[in-house]
Amino acid sequence: MKNIILTSLVLAVVLIGCSDKAAQQAAVPAPTLPVYAIQSENATTDSEYPASIQGTVDVEIRPQVSGNLEKIFVDEGAFVSKGQPLFKINEQPYREQLNNALASLHGAEAALINAQLEIDKLTPLVQNKVVSEYQLKTAKASHRIASANLDQAKAMVGSAKINLGYTTITAPVSGYIGRLPKKQGSLVSPADIEPLTKLSDVHEVYAYFSLGETDFINFKAQYSGNTINDKIKTLPPVSLILADNNAYAQTGKIDMVDGQFDKNTGAITLRATFPNANGTLRSGNTGRVRLGIKHNDAILVPQSATIEMQDKVFVFTVNKENKVTKAPITIIGKSGTNYLIKDGVKSGDQIVLSGIDKLQEGQAIQPEKSTKIAQVINKK
């Protein structure tokens, strides 16, 4: 009898404890959380592609005659203007060559005059039949030879002047000087493997980047025009992300698409031109070209409304009973602070915007709907 009474008391205590716990749980109100109804809208996602930067003109400065490097007029990294002297090769041998060519020219001129005098002397004699016509023909042939020798002498003078002019090496374009491996007094030659320096015209720069086959197909599909040139005219500006992950101050324009894919990489090269009046960018810089790709009727979800678990991304959807369900989503890009969603949610679904880190599957909430929240999401 005592055992029955003791057992009854224990059961009563357990039942009272359970009822108190249930009452406490029932007393905890459902959390009030902001909820957003997903709507499809047009969006633009950004894709970045590694780019190499070159000046619009990158030239190697090489000597066109051999000789000792007598003077260097510029320093490494200096900005030079078109036509500005850069190097001076010892000109004395080439000046003597010019003098020799001029002497040959004067001799050829005298020989031509002498040949003409012979013709002038023989012409009346032939007419009066004092001498044979054969002698006149010989004199005329000598005149033609003298005339050819004169032309040759003139060409030699011109060549000597050109070589003399090559002893002063000037800048073919305005730009920045590169390294100067040759020092004053060095023997230089057109056959040298290494150039005297490199000169880059960087008032504008080219950023070369590549698209894979799939990206290129998508790239072509979203812009109007029958040909690539037509499509290039309608392309929006592109951005350049520098090595420090900051965007270059000015936007560029895609103005060239390569004629074929690289068979080794399966990619095609595009070129974007960026203004560079301040010389911020130099040949050899690297960066990333950022392209904006348009998406019509896209599903956007704020990044703040997602949670990542085990390499998957989830959102909490809200059903008609205001209970939440953890739904996996597939992300295909970013637009501002929003994710572009391929599947997992659709237009019209409601998701929890914040406070999702403490939510449990099937938990009830009090939705907080606000037009201001929707407006903020749309602006993003």
Tab-separated table of C-alpha atoms in Angstrom:
chain	number	residue	atom	x	y	z
A	1	MET	CA	0.000	0.000	0.000
A	2	LYS	CA	2.857	2.349	0.858
A	3	ASN	CA	4.555	1.550	-2.472
A	4	ILE	CA	1.407	2.478	-4.381
A	5	ILE	CA	1.112	5.786	-2.553
A	6	LEU	CA	4.812	6.599	-3.162
A	7	THR	CA	4.527	5.812	-6.858
A	8	SER	CA	1.473	8.017	-7.191
A	9	LEU	CA	3.285	10.914	-5.552
A	10	VAL	CA	6.232	10.587	-7.947
A	11	LEU	CA	3.947	10.531	-10.980
A	12	ALA	CA	2.124	13.590	-9.720
A	13	VAL	CA	5.378	15.505	-9.333
A	14	VAL	CA	6.532	14.548	-12.863
A	15	LEU	CA	3.192	15.548	-14.375
A	16	ILE	CA	3.240	18.881	-12.589
A	17	GLY	CA	6.816	19.558	-13.842
A	18	CYS	CA	5.928	18.716	-17.441
A	19	SER	CA	2.842	20.889	-17.386
A	20	ASP	CA	4.876	23.792	-16.026
A	21	LYS	CA	7.476	23.372	-18.769
A	22	ALA	CA	4.808	23.239	-21.461
A	23	ALA	CA	3.197	26.297	-20.012
A	24	GLN	CA	6.543	28.126	-20.062
A	25	GLN	CA	7.129	27.172	-23.703
A	26	ALA	CA	3.638	28.276	-24.624
A	27	ALA	CA	4.255	31.529	-22.844
A	28	VAL	CA	7.356	32.391	-25.035
A	29	PRO	CA	6.039	34.631	-27.822
A	30	ALA	CA	7.031	34.013	-31.461
A	31	PRO	CA	9.857	36.360	-32.512
A	32	THR	CA	8.966	39.293	-34.722
A	33	LEU	CA	11.228	39.247	-37.778
A	34	PRO	CA	11.275	41.237	-41.028
A	35	VAL	CA	9.911	39.299	-43.982
A	36	TYR	CA	10.289	40.111	-47.662
A	37	ALA	CA	8.197	38.841	-50.570
A	38	ILE	CA	10.524	37.987	-53.456
A	39	GLN	CA	9.769	39.685	-56.762
A	40	SER	CA	11.455	39.097	-60.101
A	41	GLU	CA	13.178	42.137	-61.592
A	42	ASN	CA	15.890	43.113	-64.027
A	43	ALA	CA	19.384	42.943	-62.587
A	44	THR	CA	23.019	43.199	-63.572
A	45	THR	CA	25.688	40.878	-62.275
A	46	ASP	CA	29.399	41.616	-62.330
A	47	SER	CA	31.964	39.163	-63.653
A	48	GLU	CA	35.688	39.799	-63.394
A	49	TYR	CA	38.395	38.566	-65.766
A	50	PRO	CA	42.189	38.831	-65.303
A	51	ALA	CA	43.652	41.492	-67.581
A	52	SER	CA	47.108	42.536	-68.743
A	53	ILE	CA	47.667	46.212	-69.421
A	54	GLN	CA	49.717	47.657	-72.253
A	55	GLY	CA	50.248	51.125	-73.643
A	56	THR	CA	48.640	51.989	-76.936
A	57	VAL	CA	52.183	51.986	-78.327
A	58	ASP	CA	54.978	49.870	-76.820
A	59	VAL	CA	58.134	50.143	-78.910
A	60	GLU	CA	61.672	48.891	-78.557
A	61	ILE	CA	64.270	51.558	-79.203
A	62	ARG	CA	67.134	50.019	-81.181
A	63	PRO	CA	70.151	51.528	-82.957
A	64	GLN	CA	70.095	51.447	-86.754
A	65	VAL	CA	73.853	51.986	-87.078
A	66	SER	CA	76.792	50.602	-85.129
A	67	GLY	CA	79.108	52.646	-82.969
A	68	ASN	CA	80.000	53.841	-79.510
A	69	LEU	CA	77.170	55.201	-77.397
A	70	GLU	CA	78.448	58.719	-76.896
A	71	LYS	CA	75.595	60.334	-74.954
A	72	ILE	CA	72.398	59.358	-73.123
A	73	PHE	CA	70.013	62.298	-72.889
A	74	VAL	CA	67.276	60.752	-70.709
A	75	ASP	CA	66.910	58.825	-67.486
A	76	GLU	CA	64.976	55.675	-66.746
A	77	GLY	CA	61.264	56.273	-66.172
A	78	ALA	CA	61.346	59.776	-67.685
A	79	PHE	CA	58.508	61.081	-69.815
A	80	VAL	CA	59.664	62.152	-73.274
A	81	SER	CA	57.928	63.895	-76.157
A	82	LYS	CA	57.836	62.708	-79.736
A	83	GLY	CA	61.032	63.747	-81.553
A	84	GLN	CA	63.017	64.349	-78.355
A	85	PRO	CA	66.661	63.104	-78.553
A	86	LEU	CA	67.301	59.987	-76.486
A	87	PHE	CA	70.769	58.705	-77.453
A	88	LYS	CA	73.767	59.862	-79.438
A	89	ILE	CA	76.104	57.444	-81.246
A	90	ASN	CA	79.561	58.656	-82.242
A	91	GLU	CA	78.913	60.299	-85.613
A	92	GLN	CA	82.488	60.865	-86.840
A	93	PRO	CA	82.760	57.714	-89.023
A	94	TYR	CA	79.402	58.479	-90.643
A	95	ARG	CA	80.282	62.125	-91.225
A	96	GLU	CA	83.408	61.002	-93.057
A	97	GLN	CA	81.299	58.599	-95.106
A	98	LEU	CA	79.086	61.525	-96.055
A	99	ASN	CA	82.083	63.625	-97.044
A	100	ASN	CA	83.373	60.773	-99.203
A	101	ALA	CA	79.965	60.388	-100.838
A	102	LEU	CA	79.824	64.130	-101.511
A	103	ALA	CA	83.262	63.984	-103.180
A	104	SER	CA	82.074	61.134	-105.394
A	105	LEU	CA	79.003	63.154	-106.235
A	106	HIS	CA	81.069	66.138	-107.347
A	107	GLY	CA	83.259	63.870	-109.500
A	108	ALA	CA	80.157	62.345	-111.111
A	109	GLU	CA	78.754	65.787	-111.825
A	110	ALA	CA	82.016	66.801	-113.523
A	111	ALA	CA	82.077	63.572	-115.538
A	112	LEU	CA	78.535	64.242	-116.745
A	113	ILE	CA	79.480	67.764	-117.816
A	114	ASN	CA	82.511	66.426	-119.635
A	115	ALA	CA	80.380	63.825	-121.439
A	116	GLN	CA	77.945	66.514	-122.492
A	117	LEU	CA	80.789	68.659	-123.824
A	118	GLU	CA	81.990	65.732	-125.927
A	119	ILE	CA	78.516	65.376	-127.428
A	120	ASP	CA	78.326	69.094	-128.115
A	121	LYS	CA	81.728	68.933	-129.894
A	122	LEU	CA	80.928	65.910	-132.042
A	123	THR	CA	77.408	66.837	-133.064
A	124	PRO	CA	78.307	69.545	-135.672
A	125	LEU	CA	81.249	67.454	-136.895
A	126	VAL	CA	78.943	64.541	-137.579
A	127	GLN	CA	76.481	66.849	-139.314
A	128	ASN	CA	79.279	68.115	-141.554
A	129	LYS	CA	80.510	64.563	-142.040
A	130	VAL	CA	83.900	65.372	-140.608
A	131	VAL	CA	83.771	62.439	-138.203
A	132	SER	CA	81.729	59.269	-138.263
A	133	GLU	CA	78.365	58.966	-136.519
A	134	TYR	CA	79.821	56.090	-134.527
A	135	GLN	CA	81.908	58.489	-132.441
A	136	LEU	CA	78.818	60.523	-131.564
A	137	LYS	CA	76.929	57.408	-130.513
A	138	THR	CA	79.891	56.439	-128.312
A	139	ALA	CA	79.876	59.901	-126.722
A	140	LYS	CA	76.140	59.653	-126.042
A	141	ALA	CA	76.621	56.244	-124.402
A	142	SER	CA	79.363	57.707	-122.235
A	143	HIS	CA	76.944	60.482	-121.298
A	144	ARG	CA	74.318	57.952	-120.178
A	145	ILE	CA	76.949	56.145	-118.092
A	146	ALA	CA	77.991	59.441	-116.511
A	147	SER	CA	74.346	60.263	-115.777
A	148	ALA	CA	73.859	56.853	-114.102
A	149	ASN	CA	77.036	57.355	-112.090
A	150	LEU	CA	75.683	60.709	-110.944
A	151	ASP	CA	72.418	59.118	-109.811
A	152	GLN	CA	74.402	56.478	-107.937
A	153	ALA	CA	76.529	59.147	-106.278
A	154	LYS	CA	73.391	61.026	-105.222
A	155	ALA	CA	71.985	57.820	-103.708
A	156	MET	CA	75.211	57.274	-101.802
A	157	VAL	CA	75.028	60.799	-100.446
A	158	GLY	CA	71.429	60.212	-99.383
A	159	SER	CA	72.375	56.931	-97.708
A	160	ALA	CA	75.286	58.586	-95.904
A	161	LYS	CA	73.001	61.366	-94.685
A	162	ILE	CA	70.493	58.801	-93.432
A	163	ASN	CA	73.200	56.894	-91.539
A	164	LEU	CA	74.498	60.143	-90.083
A	165	GLY	CA	70.988	60.994	-88.985
A	166	TYR	CA	70.665	57.589	-87.304
A	167	THR	CA	73.478	58.537	-84.929
A	168	THR	CA	70.924	60.665	-83.070
A	169	ILE	CA	68.122	58.435	-81.802
A	170	THR	CA	64.880	60.277	-81.080
A	171	ALA	CA	61.577	59.258	-79.517
A	172	PRO	CA	59.123	57.966	-82.150
A	173	VAL	CA	56.170	58.696	-79.822
A	174	SER	CA	55.547	60.489	-76.565
A	175	GLY	CA	55.706	58.206	-73.562
A	176	TYR	CA	57.709	56.796	-70.679
A	177	ILE	CA	61.250	55.450	-70.916
A	178	GLY	CA	61.949	51.968	-69.578
A	179	ARG	CA	65.222	50.486	-68.334
A	180	LEU	CA	68.553	51.591	-69.831
A	181	PRO	CA	70.723	48.448	-69.977
A	182	LYS	CA	73.378	50.115	-72.166
A	183	LYS	CA	75.557	52.735	-70.521
A	184	GLN	CA	77.540	55.590	-72.028
A	185	GLY	CA	80.586	54.287	-73.921
A	186	SER	CA	78.998	50.935	-74.778
A	187	LEU	CA	79.388	49.584	-78.302
A	188	VAL	CA	75.931	49.215	-79.841
A	189	SER	CA	74.746	47.565	-83.032
A	190	PRO	CA	71.465	46.861	-84.857
A	191	ALA	CA	72.216	43.163	-84.280
A	192	ASP	CA	72.108	43.515	-80.475
A	193	ILE	CA	69.652	41.153	-78.814
A	194	GLU	CA	68.717	43.671	-76.139
A	195	PRO	CA	67.235	47.045	-77.154
A	196	LEU	CA	68.590	50.327	-75.891
A	197	THR	CA	65.320	50.842	-74.009
A	198	LYS	CA	61.565	50.520	-74.361
A	199	LEU	CA	59.162	53.407	-74.819
A	200	SER	CA	55.476	53.243	-73.874
A	201	ASP	CA	52.786	55.653	-74.979
A	202	VAL	CA	50.262	55.383	-72.123
A	203	HIS	CA	47.980	58.380	-72.621
A	204	GLU	CA	45.531	55.537	-73.193
A	205	VAL	CA	46.045	51.923	-72.183
A	206	TYR	CA	44.752	48.628	-73.484
A	207	ALA	CA	43.471	46.011	-71.056
A	208	TYR	CA	43.491	42.577	-72.694
A	209	PHE	CA	41.327	39.847	-71.155
A	210	SER	CA	39.851	36.536	-72.270
A	211	LEU	CA	36.404	34.956	-72.232
A	212	GLY	CA	35.723	31.244	-72.314
A	213	GLU	CA	33.462	29.859	-74.982
A	214	THR	CA	30.337	29.752	-72.789
A	215	ASP	CA	30.927	33.253	-71.410
A	216	PHE	CA	31.460	34.583	-74.917
A	217	ILE	CA	28.204	33.056	-76.160
A	218	ASN	CA	26.323	34.661	-73.254
A	219	PHE	CA	28.197	37.898	-73.845
A	220	LYS	CA	27.091	38.050	-77.487
A	221	ALA	CA	23.512	37.002	-76.765
A	222	GLN	CA	22.613	39.937	-74.526
A	223	TYR	CA	23.547	42.762	-76.896
A	224	SER	CA	21.798	43.801	-80.089
A	225	GLY	CA	23.453	43.806	-83.495
A	226	ASN	CA	24.045	41.408	-86.340
A	227	THR	CA	27.840	41.514	-86.226
A	228	ILE	CA	30.466	41.781	-83.518
A	229	ASN	CA	31.215	45.357	-84.596
A	230	ASP	CA	27.528	46.237	-84.228
A	231	LYS	CA	27.465	44.699	-80.754
A	232	ILE	CA	30.639	46.529	-79.697
A	233	LYS	CA	28.922	49.851	-80.405
A	234	THR	CA	26.151	49.035	-77.902
A	235	LEU	CA	28.382	47.689	-75.121
A	236	PRO	CA	28.205	49.554	-71.795
A	237	PRO	CA	31.379	50.907	-70.142
A	238	VAL	CA	33.530	48.450	-68.199
A	239	SER	CA	35.509	48.905	-64.983
A	240	LEU	CA	39.118	48.046	-64.205
A	241	ILE	CA	39.944	46.594	-60.787
A	242	LEU	CA	43.573	47.228	-59.894
A	243	ALA	CA	45.958	44.988	-57.959
A	244	ASP	CA	44.975	46.661	-54.652
A	245	ASN	CA	41.320	45.655	-55.317
A	246	ASN	CA	40.278	49.268	-55.840
A	247	ALA	CA	38.481	50.310	-58.996
A	248	TYR	CA	40.334	52.537	-61.456
A	249	ALA	CA	38.859	56.022	-61.432
A	250	GLN	CA	37.720	55.990	-65.066
A	251	THR	CA	35.685	53.470	-66.992
A	252	GLY	CA	36.776	51.967	-70.291
A	253	LYS	CA	35.235	50.788	-73.518
A	254	ILE	CA	35.537	47.396	-75.210
A	255	ASP	CA	36.640	48.139	-78.765
A	256	MET	CA	38.145	44.895	-80.072
A	257	VAL	CA	37.258	41.218	-80.150
A	258	ASP	CA	39.847	38.788	-81.481
A	259	GLY	CA	39.052	37.046	-84.736
A	260	GLN	CA	39.432	33.525	-83.370
A	261	PHE	CA	39.653	31.419	-80.230
A	262	ASP	CA	42.990	30.304	-78.887
A	263	LYS	CA	43.105	26.569	-79.604
A	264	ASN	CA	45.310	25.970	-76.567
A	265	THR	CA	43.179	27.787	-73.973
A	266	GLY	CA	39.750	27.643	-75.613
A	267	ALA	CA	39.328	31.372	-74.920
A	268	ILE	CA	38.957	34.470	-77.049
A	269	THR	CA	40.712	37.772	-76.326
A	270	LEU	CA	38.928	41.110	-75.941
A	271	ARG	CA	40.445	44.552	-75.553
A	272	ALA	CA	39.147	47.436	-73.462
A	273	THR	CA	40.620	50.936	-73.795
A	274	PHE	CA	40.956	53.173	-70.738
A	275	PRO	CA	41.976	56.861	-70.647
A	276	ASN	CA	45.171	57.461	-68.676
A	277	ALA	CA	45.957	61.160	-68.913
A	278	ASN	CA	47.617	61.227	-65.465
A	279	GLY	CA	49.885	58.275	-66.209
A	280	THR	CA	48.501	56.215	-63.328
A	281	LEU	CA	48.667	53.011	-65.361
A	282	ARG	CA	51.813	51.702	-67.018
A	283	SER	CA	52.573	48.912	-69.421
A	284	GLY	CA	52.920	45.668	-67.512
A	285	ASN	CA	50.278	46.494	-64.898
A	286	THR	CA	47.799	43.765	-64.097
A	287	GLY	CA	44.197	43.966	-62.983
A	288	ARG	CA	40.731	42.597	-63.612
A	289	VAL	CA	38.180	43.833	-66.095
A	290	ARG	CA	34.712	43.880	-64.551
A	291	LEU	CA	31.861	43.209	-66.976
A	292	GLY	CA	28.221	43.814	-66.187
A	293	ILE	CA	25.857	41.132	-67.491
A	294	LYS	CA	22.140	41.917	-67.705
A	295	HIS	CA	19.507	39.465	-66.449
A	296	ASN	CA	15.812	39.914	-67.154
A	297	ASP	CA	13.218	38.790	-64.572
A	298	ALA	CA	15.926	37.737	-62.170
A	299	ILE	CA	15.305	36.421	-58.644
A	300	LEU	CA	17.322	38.432	-56.140
A	301	VAL	CA	17.922	37.580	-52.496
A	302	PRO	CA	19.839	39.857	-50.086
A	303	GLN	CA	23.085	38.326	-48.909
A	304	SER	CA	22.105	39.214	-45.332
A	305	ALA	CA	19.075	36.902	-45.633
A	306	THR	CA	21.221	33.829	-46.314
A	307	ILE	CA	23.142	31.443	-44.105
A	308	GLU	CA	25.924	29.110	-45.192
A	309	MET	CA	26.173	25.576	-43.808
A	310	GLN	CA	28.366	22.747	-45.080
A	311	ASP	CA	29.207	24.514	-48.357
A	312	LYS	CA	25.543	25.171	-49.067
A	313	VAL	CA	23.594	28.408	-48.842
A	314	PHE	CA	20.111	28.511	-47.292
A	315	VAL	CA	17.276	30.955	-46.745
A	316	PHE	CA	14.329	30.653	-44.379
A	317	THR	CA	11.031	30.759	-46.216
A	318	VAL	CA	7.770	31.577	-44.426
A	319	ASN	CA	4.575	29.616	-45.122
A	320	LYS	CA	0.909	30.597	-44.604
A	321	GLU	CA	1.043	29.476	-40.955
A	322	ASN	CA	4.026	31.798	-40.417
A	323	LYS	CA	6.342	28.864	-39.855
A	324	VAL	CA	9.818	28.875	-41.331
A	325	THR	CA	11.491	26.280	-43.523
A	326	LYS	CA	15.182	26.151	-44.344
A	327	ALA	CA	15.490	26.073	-48.147
A	328	PRO	CA	18.748	25.541	-50.096
A	329	ILE	CA	19.360	27.981	-52.953
A	330	THR	CA	21.609	27.914	-56.033
A	331	ILE	CA	23.549	31.126	-56.606
A	332	ILE	CA	24.695	32.113	-60.108
A	333	GLY	CA	26.040	35.603	-59.430
A	334	LYS	CA	25.961	38.805	-57.441
A	335	SER	CA	24.229	42.097	-58.093
A	336	GLY	CA	25.353	44.686	-55.567
A	337	THR	CA	24.618	43.176	-52.139
A	338	ASN	CA	22.131	40.668	-53.543
A	339	TYR	CA	22.560	37.113	-54.750
A	340	LEU	CA	21.166	36.142	-58.128
A	341	ILE	CA	19.274	32.864	-57.617
A	342	LYS	CA	18.908	30.074	-60.160
A	343	ASP	CA	16.600	27.844	-58.116
A	344	GLY	CA	15.462	27.181	-54.535
A	345	VAL	CA	13.009	30.091	-54.314
A	346	LYS	CA	10.688	31.773	-56.768
A	347	SER	CA	8.824	35.022	-57.209
A	348	GLY	CA	6.146	35.399	-54.549
A	349	ASP	CA	7.949	33.381	-51.869
A	350	GLN	CA	8.469	35.096	-48.529
A	351	ILE	CA	11.821	34.929	-46.797
A	352	VAL	CA	13.133	36.117	-43.442
A	353	LEU	CA	15.503	39.046	-43.896
A	354	SER	CA	17.415	39.027	-40.597
A	355	GLY	CA	17.721	37.210	-37.303
A	356	ILE	CA	17.983	33.876	-39.100
A	357	ASP	CA	20.971	32.599	-37.106
A	358	LYS	CA	18.716	31.585	-34.183
A	359	LEU	CA	15.817	30.170	-36.176
A	360	GLN	CA	14.894	26.491	-36.068
A	361	GLU	CA	13.162	24.405	-38.718
A	362	GLY	CA	9.367	24.696	-38.326
A	363	GLN	CA	9.551	27.567	-35.833
A	364	ALA	CA	6.700	30.088	-35.875
A	365	ILE	CA	7.442	33.798	-36.215
A	366	GLN	CA	5.565	37.049	-36.308
A	367	PRO	CA	6.222	38.488	-39.801
A	368	GLU	CA	7.074	42.155	-39.952
A	369	LYS	CA	6.204	43.446	-43.386
A	370	SER	CA	7.287	46.924	-44.350
A	371	THR	CA	7.230	48.803	-47.621
A	372	LYS	CA	10.468	50.507	-46.557
A	373	ILE	CA	12.171	47.144	-46.355
A	374	ALA	CA	11.021	46.262	-49.863
A	375	GLN	CA	12.226	49.584	-51.180
A	376	VAL	CA	15.665	49.077	-49.672
A	377	ILE	CA	15.945	45.620	-51.210
A	378	ASN	CA	14.897	46.899	-54.644
A	379	LYS	CA	17.463	49.695	-54.506
A	380	LYS	CA	20.220	47.222	-53.830
